[in-house]
C-alpha cells in the first residue's frame, strides 16, 4: 500500500503533548467546577495541589497550542470551497461523502475545530490570568474578575465540546488516527477524504 506523509514527527509530538495537557487542565478544572467532579483531584495529589497545578497546566496547554498554530495555520485558511462544503455538510452526516465538494488538506469541519480551539484557548488564558490568585487577580476590579470566571467556564465548556467532536471525527474516519500516531495515510484514504490534496501530493489527475 502506498502511503503519503500527513504529519511530521514534530507535529505529532506537539499534538500529543497538547492532548495530554488538555486532559490535565480539563480534569483538574472540572474538579473544582462542581463537587460531583471533585474526585478528579485525587489524580493531582489532592485539593490544594489541584488548585496550584491547574493554571500551570492551562498556560502550558496554551503554549503547546501556539506550536500547533504555527504548524497548521496555513492548511486551515478558509477558502471558497469550504463555504460550499459547509452548505453541503448534511450530505456527509447522511453518509454521502462522495456527493461532497472536493476537499484540500483539511476540510471545513477540521478548520472550524482548529480556529474554535484557538479562540477558546485565548479566552481561557486571558480570563484565567484575571482571577489567578495570588499572582495577578489583585490587579483587576472585582466585577471584571466575576465576569472573567463566567467566561472562563463558558469557554472551557465550548473547548470540551469541540474536543469531543474532534475525537469522535478522528475515530469515525477510519485511518485518521494512524495519521496522528504514525504520520502517514494511505493514498486511498487521501483520495477518498482529501481529493485536492491527493492530487497535489501525487500529481494524479
Ligand atoms: C484523545 C484525544 C485526541 C485524539 C484521538 C486526536 C486525534 C487527532 C487526529 C487523528 C488528527 C489528524 C486528523 C487528520 O489529519 O485528518 C488530529 C489533528 C489535530 N488535533 Fe487532535 N486528537 C485528540 C486531542 C486533541 C486535543 C485535546 C487538541 C487541542 C486542544 C487537538 C488538536 C488538534 C489539532 C490542532 C490538529 C491538527 C488539525 C490540522 O491539521 O489543522 N487534538 N487529532
Short mmCIF file of N, CA and C in Angstrom, two decimals, residues 17-145:
data_model
loop_
_atom_site.label_atom_id
_atom_site.label_comp_id
_atom_site.label_asym_id
_atom_site.label_seq_id
_atom_site.Cartn_x
_atom_site.Cartn_y
_atom_site.Cartn_z
N UNK A 17 1.35 16.17 23.13
CA UNK A 17 1.64 16.93 24.35
C UNK A 17 0.43 17.83 24.67
N UNK A 18 -0.11 18.49 23.64
CA UNK A 18 -1.29 19.36 23.87
C UNK A 18 -2.48 18.53 24.34
N UNK A 19 -2.67 17.34 23.73
CA UNK A 19 -3.81 16.50 24.12
C UNK A 19 -3.68 16.08 25.60
N UNK A 20 -2.45 15.72 26.01
CA UNK A 20 -2.22 15.32 27.41
C UNK A 20 -2.47 16.50 28.36
N UNK A 21 -1.97 17.67 27.98
CA UNK A 21 -2.16 18.86 28.83
C UNK A 21 -3.64 19.25 28.89
N UNK A 22 -4.36 19.04 27.77
CA UNK A 22 -5.80 19.30 27.76
C UNK A 22 -6.49 18.42 28.79
N UNK A 23 -6.09 17.14 28.84
CA UNK A 23 -6.69 16.23 29.83
C UNK A 23 -6.39 16.71 31.25
N UNK A 24 -5.11 17.08 31.50
CA UNK A 24 -4.72 17.51 32.85
C UNK A 24 -5.46 18.81 33.22
N UNK A 25 -5.46 19.79 32.32
CA UNK A 25 -6.11 21.07 32.62
C UNK A 25 -7.62 20.86 32.77
N UNK A 26 -8.20 20.03 31.89
CA UNK A 26 -9.65 19.80 31.91
C UNK A 26 -10.09 19.09 33.18
N UNK A 27 -9.41 17.98 33.52
CA UNK A 27 -9.84 17.21 34.69
C UNK A 27 -9.59 17.99 35.99
N UNK A 28 -8.45 18.71 36.06
CA UNK A 28 -8.18 19.49 37.28
C UNK A 28 -9.18 20.65 37.39
N UNK A 29 -9.56 21.23 36.26
CA UNK A 29 -10.55 22.33 36.29
C UNK A 29 -11.92 21.82 36.70
N UNK A 30 -12.33 20.66 36.14
CA UNK A 30 -13.64 20.11 36.49
C UNK A 30 -13.72 19.79 37.98
N UNK A 31 -12.55 19.40 38.57
CA UNK A 31 -12.53 19.02 39.99
C UNK A 31 -13.07 20.14 40.87
N UNK A 32 -12.79 21.40 40.52
CA UNK A 32 -13.38 22.44 41.37
C UNK A 32 -14.47 23.24 40.67
N UNK A 33 -14.93 22.73 39.53
CA UNK A 33 -16.09 23.35 38.88
C UNK A 33 -17.37 22.90 39.57
N UNK A 34 -17.42 21.62 39.95
CA UNK A 34 -18.62 21.09 40.60
C UNK A 34 -18.22 19.96 41.55
N UNK A 35 -18.86 19.89 42.74
CA UNK A 35 -18.47 18.83 43.70
C UNK A 35 -18.54 17.42 43.13
N UNK A 36 -19.45 17.21 42.15
CA UNK A 36 -19.57 15.86 41.57
C UNK A 36 -18.28 15.42 40.90
N UNK A 37 -17.43 16.39 40.50
CA UNK A 37 -16.17 16.05 39.82
C UNK A 37 -14.96 16.16 40.75
N UNK A 38 -15.23 16.42 42.05
CA UNK A 38 -14.10 16.68 42.95
C UNK A 38 -13.13 15.49 43.02
N UNK A 39 -13.68 14.28 42.78
CA UNK A 39 -12.81 13.09 42.88
C UNK A 39 -11.63 13.14 41.91
N UNK A 40 -11.74 13.94 40.83
CA UNK A 40 -10.61 14.06 39.89
C UNK A 40 -9.37 14.63 40.59
N UNK A 41 -9.59 15.36 41.71
CA UNK A 41 -8.44 15.98 42.40
C UNK A 41 -7.48 14.90 42.92
N UNK A 42 -8.00 13.66 43.10
CA UNK A 42 -7.13 12.57 43.57
C UNK A 42 -6.00 12.30 42.56
N UNK A 43 -6.27 12.62 41.28
CA UNK A 43 -5.24 12.38 40.24
C UNK A 43 -4.06 13.33 40.36
N UNK A 44 -4.28 14.47 41.04
CA UNK A 44 -3.27 15.52 41.04
C UNK A 44 -2.70 15.77 42.44
N UNK A 45 -2.93 14.83 43.38
CA UNK A 45 -2.33 14.97 44.71
C UNK A 45 -3.23 15.68 45.71
N UNK A 46 -4.55 15.69 45.46
CA UNK A 46 -5.48 16.30 46.43
C UNK A 46 -5.86 17.73 46.04
N UNK A 47 -6.80 18.30 46.83
CA UNK A 47 -7.39 19.61 46.50
C UNK A 47 -6.38 20.73 46.32
N UNK A 48 -5.52 21.00 47.36
CA UNK A 48 -4.59 22.13 47.22
C UNK A 48 -3.66 21.99 46.01
N UNK A 49 -3.15 20.79 45.76
CA UNK A 49 -2.25 20.61 44.61
C UNK A 49 -2.99 20.80 43.29
N UNK A 50 -4.23 20.34 43.25
CA UNK A 50 -5.02 20.50 42.02
C UNK A 50 -5.17 22.00 41.73
N UNK A 51 -5.47 22.76 42.79
CA UNK A 51 -5.64 24.21 42.64
C UNK A 51 -4.34 24.90 42.19
N UNK A 52 -3.21 24.43 42.75
CA UNK A 52 -1.93 25.04 42.38
C UNK A 52 -1.59 24.68 40.92
N UNK A 53 -1.80 23.40 40.55
CA UNK A 53 -1.33 22.93 39.25
C UNK A 53 -2.20 23.40 38.08
N UNK A 54 -3.52 23.51 38.31
CA UNK A 54 -4.43 23.77 37.19
C UNK A 54 -4.01 24.95 36.30
N UNK A 55 -3.71 26.14 36.86
CA UNK A 55 -3.34 27.25 35.97
C UNK A 55 -2.05 26.98 35.19
N UNK A 56 -1.12 26.23 35.79
CA UNK A 56 0.12 25.93 35.07
C UNK A 56 -0.14 24.96 33.91
N UNK A 57 -1.04 23.97 34.14
CA UNK A 57 -1.44 23.08 33.03
C UNK A 57 -2.03 23.93 31.90
N UNK A 58 -2.88 24.89 32.31
CA UNK A 58 -3.56 25.73 31.31
C UNK A 58 -2.57 26.54 30.49
N UNK A 59 -1.63 27.19 31.16
CA UNK A 59 -0.64 28.01 30.43
C UNK A 59 0.20 27.12 29.52
N UNK A 60 0.59 25.93 30.03
CA UNK A 60 1.40 25.02 29.21
C UNK A 60 0.60 24.55 27.99
N UNK A 61 -0.70 24.27 28.17
CA UNK A 61 -1.53 23.85 27.03
C UNK A 61 -1.61 24.97 26.01
N UNK A 62 -1.76 26.21 26.50
CA UNK A 62 -1.83 27.35 25.58
C UNK A 62 -0.53 27.44 24.77
N UNK A 63 0.61 27.36 25.47
CA UNK A 63 1.90 27.48 24.77
C UNK A 63 2.07 26.33 23.77
N UNK A 64 1.62 25.13 24.16
CA UNK A 64 1.68 23.99 23.24
C UNK A 64 0.84 24.25 22.01
N UNK A 65 -0.33 24.86 22.20
CA UNK A 65 -1.20 25.12 21.06
C UNK A 65 -0.60 26.19 20.15
N UNK A 66 0.19 27.12 20.73
CA UNK A 66 0.87 28.12 19.88
C UNK A 66 1.74 27.38 18.86
N UNK A 67 2.40 26.30 19.32
CA UNK A 67 3.18 25.47 18.40
C UNK A 67 2.31 24.88 17.30
N UNK A 68 1.15 24.31 17.69
CA UNK A 68 0.24 23.73 16.68
C UNK A 68 -0.26 24.81 15.73
N UNK A 69 -0.49 26.03 16.28
CA UNK A 69 -0.99 27.12 15.46
C UNK A 69 -0.01 27.42 14.32
N UNK A 70 1.28 27.54 14.67
CA UNK A 70 2.24 27.88 13.62
C UNK A 70 2.47 26.71 12.66
N UNK A 71 2.29 25.49 13.13
CA UNK A 71 2.46 24.34 12.24
C UNK A 71 1.31 24.21 11.24
N UNK A 72 0.06 24.52 11.71
CA UNK A 72 -1.12 24.16 10.91
C UNK A 72 -1.92 25.35 10.39
N UNK A 73 -1.47 26.59 10.66
CA UNK A 73 -2.32 27.72 10.30
C UNK A 73 -2.57 27.81 8.80
N UNK A 74 -1.56 27.47 7.99
CA UNK A 74 -1.72 27.65 6.53
C UNK A 74 -2.78 26.70 5.98
N UNK A 75 -2.76 25.44 6.43
CA UNK A 75 -3.71 24.47 5.89
C UNK A 75 -5.13 24.73 6.40
N UNK A 76 -5.28 25.66 7.36
CA UNK A 76 -6.61 25.95 7.90
C UNK A 76 -7.18 27.30 7.44
N UNK A 77 -6.51 27.93 6.46
CA UNK A 77 -7.04 29.18 5.91
C UNK A 77 -8.35 28.85 5.19
N UNK A 78 -9.38 29.69 5.47
CA UNK A 78 -10.72 29.43 4.91
C UNK A 78 -10.75 29.77 3.41
N UNK A 79 -11.30 28.86 2.58
CA UNK A 79 -11.37 29.10 1.14
C UNK A 79 -12.83 29.02 0.69
N UNK A 80 -13.08 29.49 -0.55
CA UNK A 80 -14.46 29.48 -1.05
C UNK A 80 -15.04 28.07 -1.01
N UNK A 81 -14.22 27.05 -1.34
CA UNK A 81 -14.77 25.68 -1.36
C UNK A 81 -15.19 25.20 0.03
N UNK A 82 -14.64 25.85 1.10
CA UNK A 82 -15.05 25.45 2.45
C UNK A 82 -16.48 25.88 2.74
N UNK A 83 -16.85 27.08 2.23
CA UNK A 83 -18.24 27.53 2.43
C UNK A 83 -19.19 26.58 1.70
N UNK A 84 -18.79 26.17 0.49
CA UNK A 84 -19.62 25.21 -0.26
C UNK A 84 -19.72 23.89 0.52
N UNK A 85 -18.62 23.46 1.09
CA UNK A 85 -18.59 22.20 1.88
C UNK A 85 -19.55 22.29 3.06
N UNK A 86 -19.55 23.47 3.73
CA UNK A 86 -20.44 23.65 4.88
C UNK A 86 -21.90 23.55 4.45
N UNK A 87 -22.20 24.20 3.29
CA UNK A 87 -23.59 24.18 2.82
C UNK A 87 -24.05 22.75 2.54
N UNK A 88 -23.13 21.90 2.10
CA UNK A 88 -23.48 20.51 1.75
C UNK A 88 -23.29 19.53 2.91
N UNK A 89 -22.91 20.04 4.10
CA UNK A 89 -22.45 19.12 5.15
C UNK A 89 -23.51 18.12 5.62
N UNK A 90 -24.80 18.45 5.34
CA UNK A 90 -25.85 17.48 5.73
C UNK A 90 -25.67 16.16 4.99
N UNK A 91 -25.21 16.27 3.74
CA UNK A 91 -24.95 15.05 2.96
C UNK A 91 -23.97 14.13 3.67
N UNK A 92 -22.90 14.75 4.21
CA UNK A 92 -21.86 13.96 4.88
C UNK A 92 -22.46 13.21 6.06
N UNK A 93 -23.33 13.94 6.82
CA UNK A 93 -23.95 13.32 8.00
C UNK A 93 -24.86 12.17 7.60
N UNK A 94 -25.41 12.25 6.35
CA UNK A 94 -26.26 11.14 5.87
C UNK A 94 -25.41 10.00 5.32
N UNK A 95 -24.07 10.21 5.26
CA UNK A 95 -23.19 9.14 4.78
C UNK A 95 -22.85 9.24 3.31
N UNK A 96 -23.23 10.39 2.67
CA UNK A 96 -22.98 10.55 1.23
C UNK A 96 -21.71 11.39 1.01
N UNK A 97 -20.55 10.86 1.40
CA UNK A 97 -19.31 11.65 1.29
C UNK A 97 -18.94 11.90 -0.17
N UNK A 98 -19.29 10.95 -1.07
CA UNK A 98 -18.91 11.11 -2.47
C UNK A 98 -19.62 12.29 -3.13
N UNK A 99 -20.78 12.70 -2.55
CA UNK A 99 -21.52 13.84 -3.12
C UNK A 99 -21.02 15.19 -2.61
N UNK A 100 -19.98 15.18 -1.78
CA UNK A 100 -19.48 16.43 -1.18
C UNK A 100 -18.52 17.15 -2.13
N UNK A 101 -18.42 18.51 -1.99
CA UNK A 101 -17.42 19.24 -2.78
C UNK A 101 -16.01 18.71 -2.46
N UNK A 102 -15.09 18.91 -3.42
CA UNK A 102 -13.71 18.41 -3.24
C UNK A 102 -13.03 19.11 -2.06
N UNK A 103 -12.15 18.35 -1.39
CA UNK A 103 -11.53 18.84 -0.15
C UNK A 103 -10.00 18.91 -0.31
N UNK A 104 -9.40 19.99 0.22
CA UNK A 104 -7.94 20.12 0.22
C UNK A 104 -7.33 19.36 1.39
N UNK A 105 -6.22 19.87 1.95
CA UNK A 105 -5.56 19.11 3.02
C UNK A 105 -6.46 18.97 4.24
N UNK A 106 -7.25 20.01 4.54
CA UNK A 106 -8.23 19.91 5.63
C UNK A 106 -9.61 20.26 5.12
N UNK A 107 -10.64 19.65 5.68
CA UNK A 107 -12.00 20.04 5.30
C UNK A 107 -12.48 21.18 6.22
N UNK A 108 -13.65 21.74 5.87
CA UNK A 108 -14.14 22.92 6.62
C UNK A 108 -14.38 22.59 8.09
N UNK A 109 -14.82 21.36 8.37
CA UNK A 109 -15.05 20.96 9.76
C UNK A 109 -13.75 20.99 10.56
N UNK A 110 -12.67 20.46 9.97
CA UNK A 110 -11.38 20.48 10.65
C UNK A 110 -10.91 21.91 10.88
N UNK A 111 -11.18 22.78 9.89
CA UNK A 111 -10.77 24.18 10.03
C UNK A 111 -11.53 24.87 11.18
N UNK A 112 -12.83 24.58 11.26
CA UNK A 112 -13.62 25.18 12.35
C UNK A 112 -13.12 24.69 13.72
N UNK A 113 -12.76 23.40 13.78
CA UNK A 113 -12.21 22.86 15.03
C UNK A 113 -10.93 23.61 15.39
N UNK A 114 -10.05 23.78 14.40
CA UNK A 114 -8.76 24.45 14.63
C UNK A 114 -8.97 25.87 15.16
N UNK A 115 -9.78 26.68 14.45
CA UNK A 115 -9.98 28.08 14.86
C UNK A 115 -10.78 28.16 16.16
N UNK A 116 -11.76 27.26 16.31
CA UNK A 116 -12.56 27.24 17.54
C UNK A 116 -11.70 26.95 18.76
N UNK A 117 -10.80 25.96 18.63
CA UNK A 117 -9.90 25.63 19.76
C UNK A 117 -9.01 26.83 20.08
N UNK A 118 -8.50 27.47 19.02
CA UNK A 118 -7.59 28.62 19.23
C UNK A 118 -8.30 29.75 19.96
N UNK A 119 -9.53 30.08 19.55
CA UNK A 119 -10.26 31.18 20.19
C UNK A 119 -10.55 30.84 21.65
N UNK A 120 -10.99 29.60 21.90
CA UNK A 120 -11.28 29.19 23.29
C UNK A 120 -10.02 29.29 24.15
N UNK A 121 -8.88 28.87 23.61
CA UNK A 121 -7.66 28.88 24.42
C UNK A 121 -7.20 30.30 24.75
N UNK A 122 -7.37 31.23 23.80
CA UNK A 122 -7.01 32.64 24.09
C UNK A 122 -7.93 33.16 25.20
N UNK A 123 -9.24 32.88 25.05
CA UNK A 123 -10.20 33.34 26.08
C UNK A 123 -9.88 32.73 27.44
N UNK A 124 -9.55 31.43 27.45
CA UNK A 124 -9.23 30.77 28.72
C UNK A 124 -8.00 31.38 29.37
N UNK A 125 -6.99 31.69 28.55
CA UNK A 125 -5.76 32.26 29.11
C UNK A 125 -6.03 33.64 29.70
N UNK A 126 -6.68 34.50 28.91
CA UNK A 126 -6.90 35.89 29.35
C UNK A 126 -7.77 35.91 30.60
N UNK A 127 -8.88 35.16 30.58
CA UNK A 127 -9.79 35.20 31.73
C UNK A 127 -9.16 34.51 32.94
N UNK A 128 -8.42 33.43 32.69
CA UNK A 128 -7.79 32.70 33.80
C UNK A 128 -6.79 33.56 34.55
N UNK A 129 -5.97 34.30 33.79
CA UNK A 129 -4.98 35.18 34.43
C UNK A 129 -5.68 36.21 35.32
N UNK A 130 -6.88 36.64 34.89
CA UNK A 130 -7.58 37.71 35.62
C UNK A 130 -8.01 37.30 37.04
N UNK A 131 -8.18 35.99 37.28
CA UNK A 131 -8.53 35.61 38.67
C UNK A 131 -7.55 34.57 39.22
N UNK A 132 -6.28 34.65 38.74
CA UNK A 132 -5.24 33.75 39.22
C UNK A 132 -4.64 34.31 40.51
N UNK A 133 -5.09 33.72 41.65
CA UNK A 133 -4.56 34.12 42.96
C UNK A 133 -3.28 33.32 43.23
N UNK A 134 -2.27 33.82 43.88
CA UNK A 134 -2.15 35.19 44.38
C UNK A 134 -1.40 36.10 43.41
N UNK A 135 -1.20 35.68 42.16
CA UNK A 135 -0.28 36.43 41.29
C UNK A 135 -0.90 37.68 40.67
N UNK A 136 -2.01 37.51 39.95
CA UNK A 136 -2.48 38.62 39.11
C UNK A 136 -3.85 39.17 39.52
N UNK A 137 -4.65 38.36 40.24
CA UNK A 137 -6.05 38.71 40.46
C UNK A 137 -6.22 40.08 41.11
N UNK A 138 -5.33 40.42 42.03
CA UNK A 138 -5.48 41.69 42.75
C UNK A 138 -5.39 42.91 41.83
N UNK A 139 -4.86 42.73 40.65
CA UNK A 139 -4.73 43.85 39.71
C UNK A 139 -6.02 44.15 38.96
N UNK A 140 -7.07 43.35 39.17
CA UNK A 140 -8.32 43.55 38.41
C UNK A 140 -9.47 43.86 39.35
N UNK A 141 -10.38 44.77 38.95
CA UNK A 141 -11.54 45.06 39.79
C UNK A 141 -12.42 43.82 39.95
N UNK A 142 -13.17 43.78 41.03
CA UNK A 142 -13.94 42.57 41.37
C UNK A 142 -14.96 42.21 40.29
N UNK A 143 -15.60 43.26 39.70
CA UNK A 143 -16.61 42.97 38.66
C UNK A 143 -15.95 42.29 37.45
N UNK A 144 -14.80 42.80 37.06
CA UNK A 144 -14.09 42.20 35.91
C UNK A 144 -13.73 40.75 36.22
N UNK A 145 -13.33 40.49 37.47
CA UNK A 145 -12.96 39.11 37.84
C UNK A 145 -14.18 38.19 37.81
#
